[in-house]
CSV table of C-alpha atoms in Angstrom, one decimal:
chain,number,residue,atom,x,y,z
M,11,MET,CA,37.5,-31.9,52.3
M,12,SER,CA,38.6,-29.0,50.1
M,13,VAL,CA,38.3,-28.1,46.3
M,14,SER,CA,41.2,-27.1,44.8
M,15,PRO,CA,41.3,-23.5,42.8
M,16,VAL,CA,42.1,-25.4,39.6
M,17,PRO,CA,38.8,-27.2,39.1
M,18,ALA,CA,36.8,-24.1,40.1
M,19,ARG,CA,38.5,-22.2,37.9
M,20,ARG,CA,38.1,-24.7,35.2
M,21,LEU,CA,34.2,-24.9,35.9
M,22,ALA,CA,34.1,-21.2,35.8
M,23,ALA,CA,35.7,-21.1,32.2
M,24,ALA,CA,33.6,-23.7,30.8
M,25,SER,CA,30.3,-22.0,32.2
M,26,LEU,CA,31.2,-18.5,30.6
M,27,ALA,CA,32.0,-20.1,27.6
M,28,ALA,CA,28.6,-22.0,27.6
M,29,ALA,CA,26.9,-18.7,28.1
M,30,ALA,CA,28.7,-16.8,25.6
M,31,VAL,CA,27.6,-19.8,23.0
M,32,ILE,CA,24.1,-19.7,24.1
M,33,ALA,CA,23.8,-15.7,24.0
M,34,ALA,CA,25.3,-16.2,20.1
M,35,VAL,CA,22.6,-18.5,19.2
M,36,ALA,CA,19.8,-16.9,21.1
M,37,VAL,CA,20.3,-13.4,19.6
M,38,PRO,CA,20.1,-14.4,16.1
M,39,ALA,CA,17.1,-16.6,16.7
M,40,SER,CA,15.1,-13.9,18.7
M,41,ALA,CA,15.8,-10.9,15.9
M,42,ALA,CA,14.8,-13.4,13.0
M,43,GLY,CA,11.4,-13.5,14.9
M,44,GLN,CA,11.0,-9.9,14.8
M,45,PRO,CA,9.7,-7.7,11.7
M,46,ARG,CA,12.5,-6.1,9.9
M,47,ALA,CA,12.2,-2.3,10.7
M,48,ASP,CA,13.2,-1.1,7.2
M,49,ARG,CA,10.2,-3.0,5.8
M,50,PRO,CA,7.9,-0.4,4.0
M,51,LYS,CA,4.5,-0.5,5.4
M,52,VAL,CA,2.3,1.1,3.0
M,53,GLU,CA,-1.5,0.2,2.9
M,54,ILE,CA,-4.7,1.2,1.1
M,55,SER,CA,-6.2,3.6,3.6
M,56,ASP,CA,-9.6,4.3,1.7
M,57,VAL,CA,-11.1,3.8,-1.6
M,58,GLN,CA,-14.1,6.2,-3.3
M,59,TYR,CA,-14.9,3.3,-6.3
M,60,ASP,CA,-18.4,4.9,-7.0
M,61,ALA,CA,-17.7,8.4,-7.9
M,62,PRO,CA,-20.7,10.6,-6.0
M,63,GLY,CA,-23.4,11.6,-8.9
M,64,HIS,CA,-24.0,10.2,-12.2
M,65,ASP,CA,-20.9,8.3,-13.3
M,66,THR,CA,-20.0,10.2,-16.3
M,67,ARG,CA,-16.6,10.3,-18.5
M,68,ALA,CA,-16.3,13.9,-17.8
M,69,ASN,CA,-12.9,14.7,-16.0
M,70,ARG,CA,-14.5,15.9,-12.9
M,71,SER,CA,-16.6,12.6,-12.5
M,72,LEU,CA,-13.3,10.3,-12.8
M,73,ASN,CA,-11.4,12.4,-10.1
M,74,LYS,CA,-14.1,11.7,-7.6
M,75,GLU,CA,-13.1,7.8,-8.0
M,76,TRP,CA,-9.9,7.6,-6.1
M,77,VAL,CA,-7.6,5.4,-3.9
M,78,GLU,CA,-5.7,6.6,-1.0
M,79,LEU,CA,-2.4,5.0,0.0
M,80,THR,CA,-1.2,5.8,3.6
M,81,ASN,CA,2.4,5.3,4.8
M,82,THR,CA,2.3,4.0,8.5
M,83,THR,CA,6.1,4.1,9.2
M,84,ARG,CA,8.3,6.8,10.3
M,85,ARG,CA,10.5,6.7,7.3
M,86,GLU,CA,9.6,7.8,3.8
M,87,VAL,CA,8.7,5.1,1.4
M,88,ASN,CA,10.2,5.1,-2.6
M,89,LEU,CA,7.2,3.8,-4.6
M,90,ASP,CA,9.1,4.1,-7.7
M,91,GLY,CA,8.0,1.0,-9.6
M,92,TRP,CA,4.9,0.2,-7.2
M,93,THR,CA,1.4,-0.3,-9.0
M,94,LEU,CA,-2.2,-0.4,-8.4
M,95,SER,CA,-4.4,-2.5,-10.3
M,96,ASP,CA,-8.0,-3.6,-10.7
M,97,GLU,CA,-9.4,-7.4,-11.4
M,98,ASP,CA,-9.0,-6.6,-15.0
M,99,GLY,CA,-5.6,-5.7,-14.8
M,100,ASP,CA,-5.8,-2.2,-15.6
M,101,THR,CA,-2.5,-0.9,-13.8
M,102,TYR,CA,-1.2,2.4,-12.6
M,103,THR,CA,2.5,2.7,-12.0
M,104,PHE,CA,4.3,5.0,-9.4
M,105,ASP,CA,7.2,6.6,-11.1
M,106,ARG,CA,9.7,8.8,-9.1
M,107,TYR,CA,7.3,9.0,-6.3
M,108,ARG,CA,8.3,8.9,-2.6
M,109,LEU,CA,5.7,8.9,0.1
M,110,ALA,CA,6.6,10.8,3.2
M,111,ALA,CA,6.6,9.3,6.9
M,112,ARG,CA,3.0,8.9,8.4
M,113,ALA,CA,1.5,10.8,5.0
M,114,THR,CA,-1.3,9.8,2.6
M,115,VAL,CA,-1.7,10.3,-1.0
M,116,ARG,CA,-4.9,10.2,-2.9
M,117,VAL,CA,-4.6,8.7,-6.4
M,118,HIS,CA,-7.6,9.7,-8.9
M,119,THR,CA,-8.4,8.1,-11.9
M,120,GLY,CA,-8.7,11.1,-14.1
M,121,GLU,CA,-6.5,13.9,-15.5
M,122,GLY,CA,-4.8,16.4,-13.5
M,123,ARG,CA,-1.6,17.9,-12.0
M,124,ASP,CA,0.1,15.8,-9.5
M,125,THR,CA,0.9,17.2,-6.1
M,126,ARG,CA,2.4,15.9,-2.8
M,127,THR,CA,-1.1,14.9,-1.8
M,128,ASP,CA,-2.9,14.2,-5.0
M,129,LEU,CA,-1.6,12.0,-8.2
M,130,TYR,CA,-3.7,11.5,-11.3
M,131,GLN,CA,-3.8,8.2,-13.6
M,132,ASP,CA,-4.7,10.3,-16.6
M,133,ARG,CA,-7.4,7.9,-17.7
M,134,VAL,CA,-10.8,8.8,-19.8
M,135,ARG,CA,-12.7,6.4,-18.2
M,136,HIS,CA,-13.7,4.8,-14.8
M,137,VAL,CA,-11.6,2.1,-13.5
M,138,TRP,CA,-13.1,0.8,-10.3
M,139,ASP,CA,-16.2,-1.3,-10.7
M,140,ASN,CA,-19.0,0.0,-8.6
M,141,ASP,CA,-20.5,-3.4,-7.9
M,142,SER,CA,-17.5,-5.9,-6.9
M,143,ASP,CA,-13.7,-5.1,-7.7
M,144,THR,CA,-10.3,-5.4,-6.1
M,145,VAL,CA,-7.6,-2.6,-5.5
M,146,THR,CA,-4.2,-4.6,-5.5
M,147,LEU,CA,-1.2,-2.4,-4.2
M,148,ARG,CA,2.3,-4.2,-5.4
M,149,ASN,CA,5.8,-3.2,-4.9
M,150,GLU,CA,8.7,-2.8,-7.3
M,151,ARG,CA,9.1,-6.6,-7.1
M,152,ASP,CA,5.4,-7.4,-8.0
M,153,ARG,CA,4.5,-8.6,-4.4
M,154,VAL,CA,1.1,-7.9,-3.0
M,155,VAL,CA,1.6,-5.3,-0.2
M,156,ASP,CA,-1.9,-4.8,0.5
M,157,GLU,CA,-5.7,-5.7,-1.1
M,158,VAL,CA,-9.2,-4.1,-0.8
M,159,SER,CA,-11.9,-6.0,-2.2
M,160,TRP,CA,-15.7,-5.2,-2.3
M,161,ASP,CA,-18.9,-6.7,-3.3
M,162,ARG,CA,-22.6,-4.7,-3.0
M,163,ASP,CA,-24.3,-8.0,-2.7
M,164,ARG,CA,-22.2,-9.1,0.3
M,165,GLN,CA,-22.4,-5.7,1.6
M,166,ASP,CA,-18.6,-6.2,3.1
M,167,GLY,CA,-15.1,-6.0,2.0
M,168,ASP,CA,-12.0,-7.7,2.5
M,169,ARG,CA,-8.7,-6.5,3.2
M,170,HIS,CA,-5.3,-8.4,2.7
M,171,HIS,CA,-2.0,-7.1,3.8
M,172,GLY,CA,0.9,-9.2,1.9
M,173,GLY,CA,-1.1,-11.9,1.7
M,174,ARG,CA,-2.5,-11.9,5.3
M,175,HIS,CA,-6.4,-11.7,5.3
M,176,ASP,CA,-8.3,-9.5,7.9
M,177,GLY,CA,-11.6,-8.3,7.1
M,178,GLY,CA,-12.3,-4.8,6.4
M,179,ARG,CA,-13.7,-2.2,4.0
M,180,HIS,CA,-12.9,1.2,2.8
M,181,HIS,CA,-13.0,3.7,5.5
M,182,ASP,CA,-12.7,7.5,6.2
M,183,GLY,CA,-10.2,8.8,8.6
M,184,GLY,CA,-8.1,11.8,9.3
M,185,ARG,CA,-5.8,12.6,6.3
M,186,HIS,CA,-2.5,13.7,6.0
M,187,HIS,CA,-0.6,14.0,2.7
M,188,ASP,CA,2.7,14.3,1.1
M,189,GLY,CA,4.8,13.1,-1.5
M,190,ASP,CA,6.4,13.7,-4.8
M,191,ARG,CA,5.5,12.6,-8.6
M,192,HIS,CA,4.2,9.9,-10.7
M,193,HIS,CA,3.9,8.7,-14.6
M,194,ASP,CA,2.5,5.7,-15.8
M,195,GLY,CA,2.6,4.0,-19.4
M,196,ASP,CA,-0.6,2.6,-19.1
M,197,ARG,CA,-2.8,6.0,-19.4
M,198,HIS,CA,-5.7,6.9,-21.4
M,199,HIS,CA,-7.5,3.3,-21.2
M,200,GLY,CA,-9.8,1.6,-18.7
M,201,GLY,CA,-12.9,0.3,-18.6
M,202,ASP,CA,-16.2,2.3,-18.1
M,203,ARG,CA,-17.8,-0.8,-15.8
M,204,HIS,CA,-20.6,1.7,-14.2
């Protein structure tokens, strides 16, 4: 018994159409599960919450207290409107600042001249509590990007990336700096909680 060529062609056409539908459905589904390539990935890479030596209100002491942010991506990230805050709500706002790809910037508590590697909150009091506190980094939409907490009583810290928790503490690593500028309307205040 022989098979006529018309049904074979129809079967082949139906198979190709089904494959096209499956491919059209499968591509978006797999793409949806992938992280977006354009999503900024900036993290709090280090925190010096206890300035070395006696905690005084001298600018030198204030600037030994800092938070470092690192851009872990291959693209520059615009931090305009992003904020750093503590548990008491003391907030530093980045203004017209771009963090270069694979770069780190250190945000000091005291006064100073902003450079590509160092920014200054221009405060006259210490911000970060030596015993326990939390540094929260939020983007321009007020969404938590990263968070680092410490508690001397527990002798450990916690890290949260955009709401995810993955235990850790501030660390010192190889540093590479870059960036631009900032300004903050919340300058010249903060709690001396040391």
